[in-house]
mmCIF file of C-alpha atoms and ligand atoms in Angstrom:
data_model
loop_
_atom_site.group_PDB
_atom_site.id
_atom_site.type_symbol
_atom_site.label_atom_id
_atom_site.label_comp_id
_atom_site.label_asym_id
_atom_site.label_seq_id
_atom_site.Cartn_x
_atom_site.Cartn_y
_atom_site.Cartn_z
ATOM 1 C CA UNK A 1 171.859 106.528 -22.531
ATOM 2 C CA UNK A 2 169.395 104.684 -24.674
ATOM 3 C CA UNK A 3 167.085 106.388 -27.246
ATOM 4 C CA UNK A 4 165.260 103.248 -28.500
ATOM 5 C CA UNK A 5 162.510 103.117 -25.806
ATOM 6 C CA UNK A 6 159.090 104.432 -27.011
ATOM 7 C CA UNK A 7 157.144 104.249 -23.740
ATOM 8 C CA UNK A 8 154.974 101.448 -22.365
ATOM 9 C CA UNK A 9 154.096 98.543 -24.656
ATOM 10 C CA UNK A 10 151.839 96.387 -22.466
ATOM 11 C CA UNK A 11 151.117 95.565 -18.819
ATOM 12 C CA UNK A 12 150.576 92.004 -17.860
ATOM 13 C CA UNK A 13 148.679 90.977 -14.721
ATOM 14 C CA UNK A 14 146.975 88.053 -13.091
ATOM 15 C CA UNK A 15 143.426 87.156 -12.568
ATOM 16 C CA UNK A 16 141.486 84.287 -10.935
ATOM 17 C CA UNK A 17 138.517 84.494 -13.310
ATOM 18 C CA UNK A 18 138.858 84.857 -17.126
ATOM 19 C CA UNK A 19 135.095 85.533 -17.550
ATOM 20 C CA UNK A 20 134.822 88.207 -14.961
ATOM 21 C CA UNK A 21 138.134 89.808 -16.075
ATOM 22 C CA UNK A 22 136.988 89.875 -19.742
ATOM 23 C CA UNK A 23 133.626 91.439 -18.860
ATOM 24 C CA UNK A 24 135.297 94.116 -16.774
ATOM 25 C CA UNK A 25 137.778 95.224 -19.369
ATOM 26 C CA UNK A 26 135.597 94.970 -22.465
ATOM 27 C CA UNK A 27 132.210 95.959 -21.006
ATOM 28 C CA UNK A 28 132.937 98.228 -18.068
ATOM 29 C CA UNK A 29 136.184 99.837 -19.277
ATOM 30 C CA UNK A 30 135.263 99.514 -22.917
ATOM 31 C CA UNK A 31 138.587 98.304 -24.259
ATOM 32 C CA UNK A 32 138.723 95.841 -27.200
ATOM 33 C CA UNK A 33 139.880 92.373 -26.731
ATOM 34 C CA UNK A 34 142.511 92.140 -29.409
ATOM 35 C CA UNK A 35 143.832 88.642 -28.837
ATOM 36 C CA UNK A 36 142.525 85.476 -27.238
ATOM 37 C CA UNK A 37 145.478 83.101 -26.921
ATOM 38 C CA UNK A 38 147.182 81.117 -24.255
ATOM 39 C CA UNK A 39 150.174 81.649 -21.866
ATOM 40 C CA UNK A 40 152.993 80.322 -24.162
ATOM 41 C CA UNK A 41 154.779 79.061 -21.080
ATOM 42 C CA UNK A 42 151.675 77.452 -19.537
ATOM 43 C CA UNK A 43 149.338 76.762 -22.381
ATOM 44 C CA UNK A 44 146.484 75.441 -20.264
ATOM 45 C CA UNK A 45 145.515 79.051 -19.239
ATOM 46 C CA UNK A 46 144.488 81.900 -21.373
ATOM 47 C CA UNK A 47 146.509 85.079 -22.251
ATOM 48 C CA UNK A 48 143.981 87.783 -22.928
ATOM 49 C CA UNK A 49 144.904 91.141 -24.455
ATOM 50 C CA UNK A 50 142.785 94.305 -24.229
ATOM 51 C CA UNK A 51 143.629 97.599 -26.017
ATOM 52 C CA UNK A 52 142.448 100.002 -28.732
ATOM 53 C CA UNK A 53 141.174 98.830 -32.124
ATOM 54 C CA UNK A 54 144.408 97.120 -33.310
ATOM 55 C CA UNK A 55 146.248 96.652 -30.030
ATOM 56 C CA UNK A 56 148.614 99.610 -30.498
ATOM 57 C CA UNK A 57 151.535 99.407 -28.220
ATOM 58 C CA UNK A 58 150.932 101.700 -25.209
ATOM 59 C CA UNK A 59 147.311 100.702 -24.987
ATOM 60 C CA UNK A 60 147.466 97.002 -24.235
ATOM 61 C CA UNK A 61 146.553 95.491 -20.785
ATOM 62 C CA UNK A 62 146.942 91.743 -20.743
ATOM 63 C CA UNK A 63 145.984 89.030 -18.310
ATOM 64 C CA UNK A 64 146.962 85.450 -17.356
ATOM 65 C CA UNK A 65 143.865 83.945 -15.862
ATOM 66 C CA UNK A 66 144.836 81.166 -13.395
ATOM 67 C CA UNK A 67 141.403 79.840 -12.235
ATOM 68 C CA UNK A 68 141.082 80.203 -8.374
ATOM 69 C CA UNK A 69 144.594 81.785 -7.856
ATOM 70 C CA UNK A 70 144.846 83.454 -4.430
ATOM 71 C CA UNK A 71 144.562 87.248 -4.268
ATOM 72 C CA UNK A 72 147.811 89.039 -4.294
ATOM 73 C CA UNK A 73 149.017 91.046 -1.303
ATOM 74 C CA UNK A 74 150.128 94.523 -2.263
ATOM 75 C CA UNK A 75 153.550 95.584 -1.177
ATOM 76 C CA UNK A 76 157.001 96.687 -2.205
ATOM 77 C CA UNK A 77 158.697 95.477 -5.502
ATOM 78 C CA UNK A 78 155.756 95.589 -7.840
ATOM 79 C CA UNK A 79 153.748 97.827 -10.147
ATOM 80 C CA UNK A 80 151.190 99.220 -7.803
ATOM 81 C CA UNK A 81 148.756 101.135 -10.032
ATOM 82 C CA UNK A 82 148.247 100.979 -13.746
ATOM 83 C CA UNK A 83 146.597 104.187 -15.136
ATOM 84 C CA UNK A 84 144.800 104.818 -18.346
ATOM 85 C CA UNK A 85 144.194 108.214 -20.005
ATOM 86 C CA UNK A 86 140.673 109.508 -20.383
ATOM 87 C CA UNK A 87 139.596 112.897 -21.936
ATOM 88 C CA UNK A 88 139.636 116.050 -19.765
ATOM 89 C CA UNK A 89 136.379 116.654 -17.948
ATOM 90 C CA UNK A 90 135.184 113.071 -18.022
ATOM 91 C CA UNK A 91 136.041 111.785 -14.515
ATOM 92 C CA UNK A 92 132.592 112.321 -13.104
ATOM 93 C CA UNK A 93 130.981 110.583 -16.087
ATOM 94 C CA UNK A 94 133.292 107.604 -15.580
ATOM 95 C CA UNK A 95 132.548 107.529 -11.903
ATOM 96 C CA UNK A 96 128.769 107.452 -12.678
ATOM 97 C CA UNK A 97 129.246 104.777 -15.338
ATOM 98 C CA UNK A 98 131.258 102.525 -13.209
ATOM 99 C CA UNK A 99 129.194 103.096 -10.082
ATOM 100 C CA UNK A 100 126.195 102.181 -12.157
ATOM 101 C CA UNK A 101 127.750 98.938 -13.212
ATOM 102 C CA UNK A 102 128.450 98.091 -9.505
ATOM 103 C CA UNK A 103 132.226 98.620 -9.763
ATOM 104 C CA UNK A 104 133.715 99.175 -6.262
ATOM 105 C CA UNK A 105 136.808 100.999 -5.068
ATOM 106 C CA UNK A 106 136.034 104.308 -6.831
ATOM 107 C CA UNK A 107 137.920 107.256 -5.322
ATOM 108 C CA UNK A 108 138.674 110.694 -6.768
ATOM 109 C CA UNK A 109 142.326 111.694 -6.342
ATOM 110 C CA UNK A 110 144.634 114.513 -7.482
ATOM 111 C CA UNK A 111 148.152 113.822 -8.375
ATOM 112 C CA UNK A 112 150.786 115.957 -10.213
ATOM 113 C CA UNK A 113 148.015 118.400 -10.953
ATOM 114 C CA UNK A 114 145.910 115.724 -12.717
ATOM 115 C CA UNK A 115 142.408 114.559 -11.808
ATOM 116 C CA UNK A 116 142.306 110.796 -11.361
ATOM 117 C CA UNK A 117 139.682 108.151 -10.555
ATOM 118 C CA UNK A 118 140.964 105.208 -8.762
ATOM 119 C CA UNK A 119 139.182 101.987 -9.778
ATOM 120 C CA UNK A 120 139.383 98.648 -8.291
ATOM 121 C CA UNK A 121 139.306 95.745 -10.720
ATOM 122 C CA UNK A 122 137.554 92.431 -10.094
ATOM 123 C CA UNK A 123 140.615 90.884 -8.488
ATOM 124 C CA UNK A 124 141.298 93.971 -6.387
ATOM 125 C CA UNK A 125 143.463 95.303 -9.296
ATOM 126 C CA UNK A 126 144.695 98.772 -8.630
ATOM 127 C CA UNK A 127 143.813 100.862 -11.661
ATOM 128 C CA UNK A 128 143.224 104.472 -12.340
ATOM 129 C CA UNK A 129 141.718 106.722 -15.012
ATOM 130 C CA UNK A 130 143.565 109.979 -15.453
ATOM 131 C CA UNK A 131 142.273 113.066 -17.206
ATOM 132 C CA UNK A 132 144.482 114.160 -19.972
ATOM 133 C CA UNK A 133 144.080 117.143 -22.184
ATOM 134 C CA UNK A 134 144.363 116.652 -25.963
ATOM 135 C CA UNK A 135 145.572 113.019 -25.947
ATOM 136 C CA UNK A 136 145.769 112.612 -29.800
ATOM 137 C CA UNK A 137 145.373 108.779 -29.752
ATOM 138 C CA UNK A 138 142.267 107.424 -31.380
ATOM 139 C CA UNK A 139 140.135 105.288 -29.004
ATOM 140 C CA UNK A 140 138.291 102.094 -29.530
ATOM 141 C CA UNK A 141 134.627 102.996 -29.580
ATOM 142 C CA UNK A 142 132.904 99.666 -29.733
ATOM 143 C CA UNK A 143 131.374 100.071 -26.273
ATOM 144 C CA UNK A 144 132.188 103.553 -24.923
ATOM 145 C CA UNK A 145 131.716 106.582 -27.129
ATOM 146 C CA UNK A 146 134.699 108.727 -28.346
ATOM 147 C CA UNK A 147 133.848 111.577 -25.900
ATOM 148 C CA UNK A 148 134.536 109.283 -22.984
ATOM 149 C CA UNK A 149 136.726 106.319 -24.167
ATOM 150 C CA UNK A 150 140.102 105.328 -22.812
ATOM 151 C CA UNK A 151 142.991 106.500 -24.951
ATOM 152 C CA UNK A 152 145.539 103.960 -23.867
ATOM 153 C CA UNK A 153 147.937 103.874 -20.895
ATOM 154 C CA UNK A 154 148.805 106.968 -18.947
ATOM 155 C CA UNK A 155 151.455 105.505 -16.667
ATOM 156 C CA UNK A 156 152.472 102.808 -14.368
ATOM 157 C CA UNK A 157 153.332 103.472 -10.716
ATOM 158 C CA UNK A 158 155.863 101.174 -9.090
ATOM 159 C CA UNK A 159 156.109 100.741 -5.341
ATOM 160 C CA UNK A 160 159.696 100.205 -4.268
ATOM 161 C CA UNK A 161 161.493 100.131 -0.880
ATOM 162 C CA UNK A 162 164.439 101.900 -2.484
ATOM 163 C CA UNK A 163 163.728 103.843 -5.705
ATOM 164 C CA UNK A 164 167.462 104.711 -6.364
ATOM 165 C CA UNK A 165 168.493 101.878 -8.625
ATOM 166 C CA UNK A 166 165.253 101.868 -10.677
ATOM 167 C CA UNK A 167 165.431 105.616 -11.106
ATOM 168 C CA UNK A 168 168.970 105.185 -12.349
ATOM 169 C CA UNK A 169 167.724 102.417 -14.783
ATOM 170 C CA UNK A 170 164.830 104.551 -16.102
ATOM 171 C CA UNK A 171 167.295 107.349 -16.741
ATOM 172 C CA UNK A 172 169.488 104.920 -18.641
ATOM 173 C CA UNK A 173 166.423 103.892 -20.629
ATOM 174 C CA UNK A 174 165.902 107.498 -21.742
ATOM 175 C CA UNK A 175 163.409 108.746 -19.148
ATOM 176 C CA UNK A 176 163.792 112.121 -17.368
ATOM 177 C CA UNK A 177 162.633 113.016 -13.915
ATOM 178 C CA UNK A 178 159.730 115.531 -14.150
ATOM 179 C CA UNK A 179 158.667 116.134 -10.603
ATOM 180 C CA UNK A 180 158.284 114.822 -7.129
ATOM 181 C CA UNK A 181 155.233 114.868 -4.891
ATOM 182 C CA UNK A 182 154.447 113.136 -1.632
ATOM 183 C CA UNK A 183 157.134 110.491 -1.905
ATOM 184 C CA UNK A 184 156.383 109.784 -5.582
ATOM 185 C CA UNK A 185 158.939 110.666 -8.322
ATOM 186 C CA UNK A 186 157.495 111.137 -11.834
ATOM 187 C CA UNK A 187 159.613 110.074 -14.803
ATOM 188 C CA UNK A 188 158.631 110.670 -18.475
ATOM 189 C CA UNK A 189 160.157 110.021 -21.923
ATOM 190 C CA UNK A 190 160.789 113.381 -23.523
ATOM 191 C CA UNK A 191 158.524 113.892 -26.583
ATOM 192 C CA UNK A 192 156.243 111.036 -25.466
ATOM 193 C CA UNK A 193 152.685 111.138 -26.782
ATOM 194 C CA UNK A 194 150.851 108.948 -24.164
ATOM 195 C CA UNK A 195 152.041 105.912 -22.209
ATOM 196 C CA UNK A 196 155.297 107.731 -21.526
ATOM 197 C CA UNK A 197 155.085 108.177 -17.698
ATOM 198 C CA UNK A 198 156.518 105.987 -14.995
ATOM 199 C CA UNK A 199 156.001 106.946 -11.326
ATOM 200 C CA UNK A 200 158.260 105.526 -8.550
ATOM 201 C CA UNK A 201 156.702 105.468 -5.129
ATOM 202 C CA UNK A 202 159.126 104.978 -2.169
ATOM 203 C CA UNK A 203 157.713 102.607 0.497
ATOM 204 C CA UNK A 204 160.792 101.887 2.668
ATOM 205 C CA UNK A 205 158.961 100.095 5.371
ATOM 206 C CA UNK A 206 156.505 98.030 3.220
ATOM 207 C CA UNK A 207 156.481 94.261 3.187
ATOM 208 C CA UNK A 208 157.390 92.689 -0.131
ATOM 209 C CA UNK A 209 154.369 92.208 -2.426
ATOM 210 C CA UNK A 210 153.037 88.703 -2.824
ATOM 211 C CA UNK A 211 152.044 87.855 -6.262
ATOM 212 C CA UNK A 212 148.535 86.632 -6.978
ATOM 213 C CA UNK A 213 145.222 87.707 -8.436
ATOM 214 C CA UNK A 214 145.053 91.368 -9.217
ATOM 215 C CA UNK A 215 148.895 91.630 -9.178
ATOM 216 C CA UNK A 216 150.902 92.984 -12.137
ATOM 217 C CA UNK A 217 153.218 90.266 -13.396
ATOM 218 C CA UNK A 218 155.460 92.416 -15.529
ATOM 219 C CA UNK A 219 155.603 95.694 -17.438
ATOM 220 C CA UNK A 220 156.751 95.840 -21.022
ATOM 221 C CA UNK A 221 158.468 98.822 -22.687
ATOM 222 C CA UNK A 222 158.217 99.402 -26.518
ATOM 223 C CA UNK A 223 160.927 99.435 -29.166
ATOM 224 C CA UNK A 224 160.181 99.802 -32.878
ATOM 225 C CA UNK A 225 161.752 96.602 -34.106
ATOM 226 C CA UNK A 226 164.180 93.696 -33.449
ATOM 227 C CA UNK A 227 167.315 95.695 -34.355
ATOM 228 C CA UNK A 228 166.449 98.277 -31.689
ATOM 229 C CA UNK A 229 165.685 95.524 -29.263
ATOM 230 C CA UNK A 230 169.100 93.891 -29.798
ATOM 231 C CA UNK A 231 170.703 97.307 -29.167
ATOM 232 C CA UNK A 232 168.840 97.681 -25.831
ATOM 233 C CA UNK A 233 169.622 94.053 -24.891
ATOM 234 C CA UNK A 234 173.365 94.619 -25.535
ATOM 235 C CA UNK A 235 173.421 97.856 -23.601
ATOM 236 C CA UNK A 236 171.436 96.355 -20.572
ATOM 237 C CA UNK A 237 173.797 93.304 -20.516
ATOM 238 C CA UNK A 238 176.783 95.504 -20.518
ATOM 239 C CA UNK A 239 175.533 97.449 -17.607
ATOM 240 C CA UNK A 240 175.189 94.275 -15.543
ATOM 241 C CA UNK A 241 171.501 93.249 -16.107
ATOM 242 C CA UNK A 242 170.641 89.593 -16.551
ATOM 243 C CA UNK A 243 168.502 89.792 -19.695
ATOM 244 C CA UNK A 244 166.871 86.649 -21.298
ATOM 245 C CA UNK A 245 167.489 85.723 -24.946
ATOM 246 C CA UNK A 246 165.050 87.055 -27.432
ATOM 247 C CA UNK A 247 161.726 85.130 -27.241
ATOM 248 C CA UNK A 248 159.159 84.927 -29.947
ATOM 249 C CA UNK A 249 155.715 85.792 -28.509
ATOM 250 C CA UNK A 250 153.969 85.711 -32.048
ATOM 251 C CA UNK A 251 152.673 89.237 -31.879
ATOM 252 C CA UNK A 252 155.998 90.860 -30.631
ATOM 253 C CA UNK A 253 159.523 89.713 -29.824
ATOM 254 C CA UNK A 254 160.339 89.874 -26.057
ATOM 255 C CA UNK A 255 163.347 90.012 -23.712
ATOM 256 C CA UNK A 256 162.992 90.146 -19.882
ATOM 257 C CA UNK A 257 165.048 91.101 -16.873
ATOM 258 C CA UNK A 258 164.455 91.598 -13.194
ATOM 259 C CA UNK A 259 165.015 95.142 -12.056
ATOM 260 C CA UNK A 260 166.930 95.958 -8.841
ATOM 261 C CA UNK A 261 163.674 97.025 -7.187
ATOM 262 C CA UNK A 262 162.106 93.748 -7.871
ATOM 263 C CA UNK A 263 159.773 94.463 -10.847
ATOM 264 C CA UNK A 264 160.063 92.368 -13.875
ATOM 265 C CA UNK A 265 160.615 94.424 -17.037
ATOM 266 C CA UNK A 266 160.204 93.371 -20.620
ATOM 267 C CA UNK A 267 161.360 95.011 -23.809
ATOM 268 C CA UNK A 268 158.892 94.229 -26.595
ATOM 269 C CA UNK A 269 158.894 95.041 -30.310
ATOM 270 C CA UNK A 270 156.135 97.062 -32.019
ATOM 271 C CA UNK A 271 156.442 94.470 -34.906
ATOM 272 C CA UNK A 272 154.628 92.393 -36.103
ATOM 273 C CA UNK A 273 151.613 93.309 -33.953
ATOM 274 C CA UNK A 274 148.220 91.692 -33.329
ATOM 275 C CA UNK A 275 146.864 91.730 -36.918
ATOM 276 C CA UNK A 276 149.505 89.221 -38.087
ATOM 277 C CA UNK A 277 147.112 86.216 -37.797
ATOM 278 C CA UNK A 278 143.591 87.627 -38.011
ATOM 279 C CA UNK A 279 141.857 90.576 -39.738
ATOM 280 C CA UNK A 280 141.257 93.838 -37.755
ATOM 281 C CA UNK A 281 137.446 93.394 -38.016
ATOM 282 C CA UNK A 282 137.752 90.059 -36.089
ATOM 283 C CA UNK A 283 140.563 90.583 -33.708
ATOM 284 C CA UNK A 284 140.386 88.720 -30.436
ATOM 285 C CA UNK A 285 137.430 86.449 -31.449
ATOM 286 C CA UNK A 286 139.025 83.123 -32.292
ATOM 287 C CA UNK A 287 141.272 81.167 -30.026
ATOM 288 C CA UNK A 288 144.847 81.638 -31.425
ATOM 289 C CA UNK A 289 147.548 79.153 -30.508
ATOM 290 C CA UNK A 290 151.209 79.395 -31.211
ATOM 291 C CA UNK A 291 152.559 76.724 -33.584
ATOM 292 C CA UNK A 292 154.147 74.810 -30.774
ATOM 293 C CA UNK A 293 150.872 74.361 -28.916
ATOM 294 C CA UNK A 294 148.472 73.888 -31.933
ATOM 295 C CA UNK A 295 148.307 70.151 -31.184
ATOM 296 C CA UNK A 296 146.674 70.973 -27.856
ATOM 297 C CA UNK A 297 143.746 72.811 -29.514
ATOM 298 C CA UNK A 298 141.003 70.118 -29.016
ATOM 299 C CA UNK A 299 141.789 69.718 -25.416
ATOM 300 C CA UNK A 300 142.171 73.554 -24.773
ATOM 301 C CA UNK A 301 138.835 74.263 -26.625
ATOM 302 C CA UNK A 302 137.164 71.954 -24.137
ATOM 303 C CA UNK A 303 138.928 73.271 -21.067
ATOM 304 C CA UNK A 304 139.038 77.031 -21.400
ATOM 305 C CA UNK A 305 135.987 79.015 -20.399
ATOM 306 C CA UNK A 306 134.020 80.426 -23.253
ATOM 307 C CA UNK A 307 134.239 84.258 -23.264
ATOM 308 C CA UNK A 308 131.715 86.743 -24.582
HETATM 309 ZN ZN1 ZN B 1 154.755 90.698 -21.698
#
């Protein structure tokens, strides 16, 4: 069993509209845009990162905006809901804030004894705010005050036709099953301090999800550094997973593999982080391009929609 995984690192999803997506995450949810770059594998579209002040692993939601992409169709084999932690007692204040901003799809739910507010993102993204007692993580307070602000991820929930193989994989990655409720199995990393929960929802009769706007593209788990990442890569490969070589993503090193349930997993390093190429005070403001795409800058600056 592995002991290198530190919880979620980031969650990456798709949107049809960069401007609308940026406004939702920075203004309505009050996260900080910590990086404005491009999709390294398709540099004509943005890659936008939203998180806490410095983009601490476990707080970072990221989007590939493909202008006009068709909406995804929810189903099996994907991350269904991405949940963020909010302070205990703030659900009603969040509901009032988001309703006041015209955000739809607000629904109060209870799950595993926790109060949640389901929130629909601008592409139909399935998001939730979950009340957490004494989450010690310091929030970004540029837009939303510290009494209310999102602390980082709470969890991701995957929808799977058969949860067995993914449950086995999570256990191999160091997760322990905590509880089961209404067809959802909750796994957590022992000793986790936020962003350490993964829920597996069994949907045996569901159609396969069709990826599109609002869909999660992949979920990334954190390791401290490249040495730990290589240990994880070796262990996953030896257990039969087809893992990519290590890829330099400028702000972290990444490996990817498709899990048996259909969800794309990434293992990402906590080093070097989002402050490697701009100061904390100006994170996310300038368009950052990886060296291999720097020659495209004049065209990209013309083509990519300006963001507030
Ligand atoms: Zn990623």
